[in-house]
mmCIF file of C-alpha atoms in Angstrom:
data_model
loop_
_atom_site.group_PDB
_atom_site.id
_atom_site.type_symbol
_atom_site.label_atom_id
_atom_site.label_comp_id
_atom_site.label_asym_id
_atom_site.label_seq_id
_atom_site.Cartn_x
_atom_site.Cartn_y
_atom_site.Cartn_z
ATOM 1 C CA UNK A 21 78.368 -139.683 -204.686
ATOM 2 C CA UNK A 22 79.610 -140.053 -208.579
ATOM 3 C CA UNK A 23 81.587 -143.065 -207.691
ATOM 4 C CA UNK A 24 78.384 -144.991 -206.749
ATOM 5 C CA UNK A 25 75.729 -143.695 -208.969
ATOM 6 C CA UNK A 26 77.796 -143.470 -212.306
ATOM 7 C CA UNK A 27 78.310 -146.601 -214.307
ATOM 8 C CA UNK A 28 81.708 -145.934 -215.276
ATOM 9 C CA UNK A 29 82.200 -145.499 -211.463
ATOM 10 C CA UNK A 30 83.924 -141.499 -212.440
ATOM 11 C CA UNK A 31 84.926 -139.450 -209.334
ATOM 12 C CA UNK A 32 83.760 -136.079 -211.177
ATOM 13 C CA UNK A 33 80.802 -136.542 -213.583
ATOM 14 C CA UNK A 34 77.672 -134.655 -213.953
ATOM 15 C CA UNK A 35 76.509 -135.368 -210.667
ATOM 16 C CA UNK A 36 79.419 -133.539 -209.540
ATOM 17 C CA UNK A 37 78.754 -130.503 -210.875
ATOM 18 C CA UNK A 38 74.865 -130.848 -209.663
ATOM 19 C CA UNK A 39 75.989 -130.459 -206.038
ATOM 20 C CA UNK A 40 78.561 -127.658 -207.121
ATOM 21 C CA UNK A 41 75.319 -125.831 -208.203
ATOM 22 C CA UNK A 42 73.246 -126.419 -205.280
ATOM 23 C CA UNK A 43 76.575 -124.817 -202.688
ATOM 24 C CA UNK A 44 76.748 -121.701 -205.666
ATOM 25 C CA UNK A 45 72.890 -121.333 -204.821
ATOM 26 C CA UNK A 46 73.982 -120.538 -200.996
ATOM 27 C CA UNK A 47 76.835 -119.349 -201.557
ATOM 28 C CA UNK A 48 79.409 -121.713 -201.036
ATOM 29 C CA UNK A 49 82.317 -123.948 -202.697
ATOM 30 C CA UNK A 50 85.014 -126.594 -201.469
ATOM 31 C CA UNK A 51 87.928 -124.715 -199.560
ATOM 32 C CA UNK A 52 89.778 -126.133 -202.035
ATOM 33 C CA UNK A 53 87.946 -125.913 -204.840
ATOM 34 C CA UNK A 54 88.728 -126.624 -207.764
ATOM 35 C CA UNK A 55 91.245 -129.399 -206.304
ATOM 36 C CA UNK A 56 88.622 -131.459 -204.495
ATOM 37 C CA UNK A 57 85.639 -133.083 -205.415
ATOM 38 C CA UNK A 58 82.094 -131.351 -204.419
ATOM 39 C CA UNK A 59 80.662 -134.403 -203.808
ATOM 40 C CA UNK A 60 82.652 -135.873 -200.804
ATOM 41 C CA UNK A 61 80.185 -137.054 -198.222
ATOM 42 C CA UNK A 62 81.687 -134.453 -195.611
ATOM 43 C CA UNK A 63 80.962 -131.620 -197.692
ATOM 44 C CA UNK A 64 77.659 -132.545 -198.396
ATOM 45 C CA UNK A 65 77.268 -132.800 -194.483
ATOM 46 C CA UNK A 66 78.212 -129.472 -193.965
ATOM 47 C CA UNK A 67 75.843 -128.019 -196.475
ATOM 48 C CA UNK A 68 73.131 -129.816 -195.284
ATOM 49 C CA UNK A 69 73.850 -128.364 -191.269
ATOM 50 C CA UNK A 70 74.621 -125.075 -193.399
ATOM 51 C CA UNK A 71 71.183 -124.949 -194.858
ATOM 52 C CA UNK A 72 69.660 -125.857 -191.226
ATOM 53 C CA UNK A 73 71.236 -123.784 -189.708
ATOM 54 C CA UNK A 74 69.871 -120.830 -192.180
ATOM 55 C CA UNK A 75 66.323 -122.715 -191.229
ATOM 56 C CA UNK A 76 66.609 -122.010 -187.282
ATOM 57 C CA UNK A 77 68.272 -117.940 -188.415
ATOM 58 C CA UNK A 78 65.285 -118.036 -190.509
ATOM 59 C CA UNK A 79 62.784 -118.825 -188.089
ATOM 60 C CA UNK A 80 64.186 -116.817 -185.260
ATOM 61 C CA UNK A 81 63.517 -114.190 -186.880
ATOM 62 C CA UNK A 82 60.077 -114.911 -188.096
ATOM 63 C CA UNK A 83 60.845 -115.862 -192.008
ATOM 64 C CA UNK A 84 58.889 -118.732 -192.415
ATOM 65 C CA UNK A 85 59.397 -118.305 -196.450
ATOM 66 C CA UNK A 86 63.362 -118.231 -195.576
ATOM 67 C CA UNK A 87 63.120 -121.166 -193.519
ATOM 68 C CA UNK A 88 60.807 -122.906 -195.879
ATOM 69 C CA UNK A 89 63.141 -122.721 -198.652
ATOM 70 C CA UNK A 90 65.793 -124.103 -196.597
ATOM 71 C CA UNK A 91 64.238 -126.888 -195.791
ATOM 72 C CA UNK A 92 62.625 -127.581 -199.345
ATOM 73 C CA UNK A 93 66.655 -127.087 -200.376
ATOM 74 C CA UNK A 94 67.409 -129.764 -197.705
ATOM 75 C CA UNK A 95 64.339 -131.781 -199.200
ATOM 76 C CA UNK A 96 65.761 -132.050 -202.847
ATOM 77 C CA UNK A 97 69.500 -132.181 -202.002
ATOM 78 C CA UNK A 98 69.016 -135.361 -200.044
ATOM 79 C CA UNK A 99 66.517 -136.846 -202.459
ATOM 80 C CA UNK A 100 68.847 -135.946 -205.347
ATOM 81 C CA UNK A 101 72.341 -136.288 -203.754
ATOM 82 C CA UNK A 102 72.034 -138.293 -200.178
ATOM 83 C CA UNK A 103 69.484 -141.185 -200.440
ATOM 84 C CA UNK A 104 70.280 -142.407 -203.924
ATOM 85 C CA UNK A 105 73.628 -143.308 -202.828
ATOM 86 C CA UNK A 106 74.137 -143.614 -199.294
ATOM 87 C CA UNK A 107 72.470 -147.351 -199.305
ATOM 88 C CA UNK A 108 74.803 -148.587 -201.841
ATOM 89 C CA UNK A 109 78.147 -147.053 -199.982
ATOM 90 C CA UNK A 110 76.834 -148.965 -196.622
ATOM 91 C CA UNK A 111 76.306 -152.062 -198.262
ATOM 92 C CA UNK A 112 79.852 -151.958 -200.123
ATOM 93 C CA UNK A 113 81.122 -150.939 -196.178
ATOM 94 C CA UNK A 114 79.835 -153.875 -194.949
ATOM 95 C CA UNK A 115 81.589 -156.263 -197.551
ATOM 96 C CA UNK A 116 85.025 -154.792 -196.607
ATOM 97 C CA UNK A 117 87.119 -157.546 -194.824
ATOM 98 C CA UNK A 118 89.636 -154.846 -193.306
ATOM 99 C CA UNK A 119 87.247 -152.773 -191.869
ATOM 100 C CA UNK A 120 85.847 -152.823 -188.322
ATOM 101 C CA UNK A 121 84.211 -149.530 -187.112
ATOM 102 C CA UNK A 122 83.339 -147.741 -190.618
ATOM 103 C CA UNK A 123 81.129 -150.318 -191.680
ATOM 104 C CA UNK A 124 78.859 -148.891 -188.672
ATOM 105 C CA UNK A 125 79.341 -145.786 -188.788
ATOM 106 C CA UNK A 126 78.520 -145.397 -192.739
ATOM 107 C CA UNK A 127 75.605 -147.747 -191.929
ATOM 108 C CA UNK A 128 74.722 -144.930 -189.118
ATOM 109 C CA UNK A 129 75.364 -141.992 -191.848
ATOM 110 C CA UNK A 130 72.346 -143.736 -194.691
ATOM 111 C CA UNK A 131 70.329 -144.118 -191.798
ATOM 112 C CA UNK A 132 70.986 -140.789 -190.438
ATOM 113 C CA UNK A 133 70.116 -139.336 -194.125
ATOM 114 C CA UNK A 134 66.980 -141.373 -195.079
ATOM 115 C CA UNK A 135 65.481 -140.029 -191.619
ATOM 116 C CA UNK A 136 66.846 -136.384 -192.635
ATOM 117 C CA UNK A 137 65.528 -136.709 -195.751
ATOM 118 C CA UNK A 138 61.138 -137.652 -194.247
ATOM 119 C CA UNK A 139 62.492 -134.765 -191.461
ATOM 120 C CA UNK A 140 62.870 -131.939 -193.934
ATOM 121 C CA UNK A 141 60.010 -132.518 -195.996
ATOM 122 C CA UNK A 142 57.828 -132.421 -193.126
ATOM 123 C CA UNK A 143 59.623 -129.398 -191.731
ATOM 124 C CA UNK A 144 58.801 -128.284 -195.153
ATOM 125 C CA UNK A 145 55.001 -128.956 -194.982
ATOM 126 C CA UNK A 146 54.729 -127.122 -191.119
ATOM 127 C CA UNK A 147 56.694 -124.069 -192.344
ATOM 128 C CA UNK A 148 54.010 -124.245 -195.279
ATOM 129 C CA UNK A 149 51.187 -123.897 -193.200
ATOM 130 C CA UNK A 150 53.235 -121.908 -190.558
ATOM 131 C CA UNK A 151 53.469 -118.727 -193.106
ATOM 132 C CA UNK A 152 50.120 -118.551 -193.062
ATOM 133 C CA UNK A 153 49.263 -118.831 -189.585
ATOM 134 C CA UNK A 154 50.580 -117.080 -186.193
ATOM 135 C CA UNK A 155 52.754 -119.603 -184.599
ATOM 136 C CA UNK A 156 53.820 -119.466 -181.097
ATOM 137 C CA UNK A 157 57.222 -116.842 -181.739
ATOM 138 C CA UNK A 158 58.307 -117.941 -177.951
ATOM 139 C CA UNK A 159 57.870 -121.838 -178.923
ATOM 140 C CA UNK A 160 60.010 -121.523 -181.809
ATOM 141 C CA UNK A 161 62.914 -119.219 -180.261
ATOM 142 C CA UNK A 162 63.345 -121.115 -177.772
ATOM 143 C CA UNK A 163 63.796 -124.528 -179.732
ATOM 144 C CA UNK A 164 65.495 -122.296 -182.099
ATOM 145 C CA UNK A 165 67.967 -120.961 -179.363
ATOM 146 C CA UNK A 166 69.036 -124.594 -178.409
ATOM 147 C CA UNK A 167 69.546 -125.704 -181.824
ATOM 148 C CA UNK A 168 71.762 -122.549 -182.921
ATOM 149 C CA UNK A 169 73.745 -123.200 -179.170
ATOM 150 C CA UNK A 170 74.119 -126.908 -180.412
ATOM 151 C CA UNK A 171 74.733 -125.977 -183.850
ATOM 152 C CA UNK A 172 77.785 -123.564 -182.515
ATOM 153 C CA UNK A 173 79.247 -126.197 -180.788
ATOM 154 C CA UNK A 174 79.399 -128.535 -183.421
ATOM 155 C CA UNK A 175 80.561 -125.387 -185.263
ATOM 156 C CA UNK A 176 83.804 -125.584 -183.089
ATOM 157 C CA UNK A 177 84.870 -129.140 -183.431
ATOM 158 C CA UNK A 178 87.620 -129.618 -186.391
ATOM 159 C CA UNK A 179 88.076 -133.049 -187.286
ATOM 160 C CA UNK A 180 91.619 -134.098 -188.079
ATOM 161 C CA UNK A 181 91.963 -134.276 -191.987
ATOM 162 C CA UNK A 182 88.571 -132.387 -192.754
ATOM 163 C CA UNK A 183 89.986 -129.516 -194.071
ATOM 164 C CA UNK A 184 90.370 -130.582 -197.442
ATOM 165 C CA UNK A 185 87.153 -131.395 -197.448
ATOM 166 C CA UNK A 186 84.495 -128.497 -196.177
ATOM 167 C CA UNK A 187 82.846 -125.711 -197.704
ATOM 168 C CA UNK A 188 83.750 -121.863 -197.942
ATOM 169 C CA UNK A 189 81.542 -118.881 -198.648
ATOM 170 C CA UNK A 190 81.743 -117.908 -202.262
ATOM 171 C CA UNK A 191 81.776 -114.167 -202.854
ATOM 172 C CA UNK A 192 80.135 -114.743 -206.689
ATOM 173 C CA UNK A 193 77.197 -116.527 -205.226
ATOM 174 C CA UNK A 194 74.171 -116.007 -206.906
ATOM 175 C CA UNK A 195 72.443 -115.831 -203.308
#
């Protein structure tokens, strides 16, 4: 993120250490943190499936607040870390001359966040109302059941040459 929304273009600025406080606030750090940046676009991924992922727990188990504040967490991590960038790296993408497939598939990543981004603030607003209403427990474990099976899976798949670049729970959280 720093390299597109800096003006000196830094790799570690004070953006940086903005998403290094939202993973402390769950618990969580680079696997190889200090030695990485926080703000590579596949950690910031994996926090955001991290934090919907705590959603679905949430709402399995009937914690609208939980899941709420996972969402609103989702909310203001892609307003503040996702969208403000993401358009910028997909246009740069698609003014590479030796690229063929990444153009597309970074194009397909902005998209993928700006639609993330309307998702969880409407997930937001239902979970909102949904605290203070009954809603349908069987509706929601069920949807929730497929998502967490989906979510495992996913879970599962390593990527060759991730590794360097995911998240590990932090035991000094302040979660």
């Amino acid at each position: 993120e720093s390299y597109y929304v800096e003006d000196d273009r830094a790799l570690f600025s004070a953006t940086t250490l903005s998403v290094r406080t939202h993973y402390r606030s769950w618990g969580l750090l680079p696997a190889r943190y200090p030695k990485v940046s926080d703000d590579h676009a596949a950690m910031m991924s994996e926090y955001l499936a991290r934090l919907g992922t705590s959603a679905m727990l949430a709402l399995r188990a009937g914690d609208y607040s939980q899941a709420a504040q996972a969402m609103l967490d989702s909310r203001e991590f892609l307003a503040s870390h996702m969208t403000n960038w993401t358009p910028l790296w997909a246009k740069a993408a698609r003014h590479a001359k030796t690229m063929l497939l990444y153009p597309q598939l970074i194009q397909a990543f902005d998209a993928f966040a700006q639609q993330d981004s309307v998702l969880t603030g409407e997930a937001f607003q239902w979970l909102g109302a949904a605290s203070h209403e009954k809603a349908p427990g069987s509706v929601i474990a069920a949807e929730a059941s497929e998502f967490l099976a989906a979510a495992e899976e996913l879970g599962r798949m390593k990527l060759l040459g991730l590794d360097a670049n995911s998240l590990a729970e932090n035991i000094d959280a302040e979660r």
